[in-house]
Every structure is written in C-alpha cells, then in structure tokens.
C-alpha cells in the first residue's frame, strides 16, 4: 500500500474526472469529496479531498504491481491537471 498527498485546490474536480474516466472499465464509486476505483486482481485506488489537497491511497498485491499502479495514476492525474503541474509522489504506508 502507498499514499500520495497532492497539493491542489481542484481535488474534487480531479476525483470526478478520474472516476468517470475509469468507470467504463472498472467498478467506481465517488462523491464530491471521496472516490474509489477497484481495478480488480487486488488493485484499488482511494481518493479523499481536503482543503488544498488530494490524498491518494493505492493498494496492490505486490510491489511491482503497486509501482505500475502508482505510475498509471500519477500519469493520468498529471494529464488531467496539466495546467497545474502537479507533483505526485507515492510513499509506502506502514501498517
């Protein structure tokens, strides 16, 4: 599991865009402040919007799969937010 905290005032917009983008292919749930995408095979992404930040929590069954998921999510978010030039850096979550 890994997490990223991305500085942005537009987190709610990006949650909606990303969830709608993946909804045609995966199980997606979202509100104005939270979202979740179940990519299957033990892979999932959760979003939470707070003042000035978008939090991302990625889950995958192994390190290689997690790295790939992080890269896909970061790439999509950066494309949707290209005008902002967001920094998306995932870090391991210690349980």
mmCIF file of N, CA and C in Angstrom, residues 4-5 42 62 66 78 95:
data_model
loop_
_atom_site.group_PDB
_atom_site.id
_atom_site.type_symbol
_atom_site.label_atom_id
_atom_site.label_comp_id
_atom_site.label_asym_id
_atom_site.label_seq_id
_atom_site.Cartn_x
_atom_site.Cartn_y
_atom_site.Cartn_z
ATOM 1 N N UNK A 4 -0.145 9.173 -1.536
ATOM 2 C CA UNK A 4 0.392 10.436 -2.039
ATOM 3 C C UNK A 4 -0.541 11.540 -1.581
ATOM 4 N N UNK A 5 0.039 12.650 -1.220
ATOM 5 C CA UNK A 5 -0.743 13.839 -0.849
ATOM 6 C C UNK A 5 -0.349 14.928 -1.832
ATOM 7 N N UNK A 42 -6.953 -7.420 -6.849
ATOM 8 C CA UNK A 42 -6.349 -6.878 -5.637
ATOM 9 C C UNK A 42 -5.817 -5.460 -5.762
ATOM 10 N N UNK A 62 1.386 -6.828 -4.771
ATOM 11 C CA UNK A 62 2.846 -6.929 -4.670
ATOM 12 C C UNK A 62 3.491 -5.615 -5.110
ATOM 13 N N UNK A 66 2.136 -2.624 -7.570
ATOM 14 C CA UNK A 66 1.893 -1.344 -6.919
ATOM 15 C C UNK A 66 2.638 -0.219 -7.644
ATOM 16 N N UNK A 78 -1.657 13.836 -13.714
ATOM 17 C CA UNK A 78 -0.859 14.920 -14.296
ATOM 18 C C UNK A 78 -1.435 15.385 -15.634
ATOM 19 N N UNK A 95 1.924 -0.201 8.065
ATOM 20 C CA UNK A 95 0.766 -0.610 8.879
ATOM 21 C C UNK A 95 1.193 -1.053 10.235
#
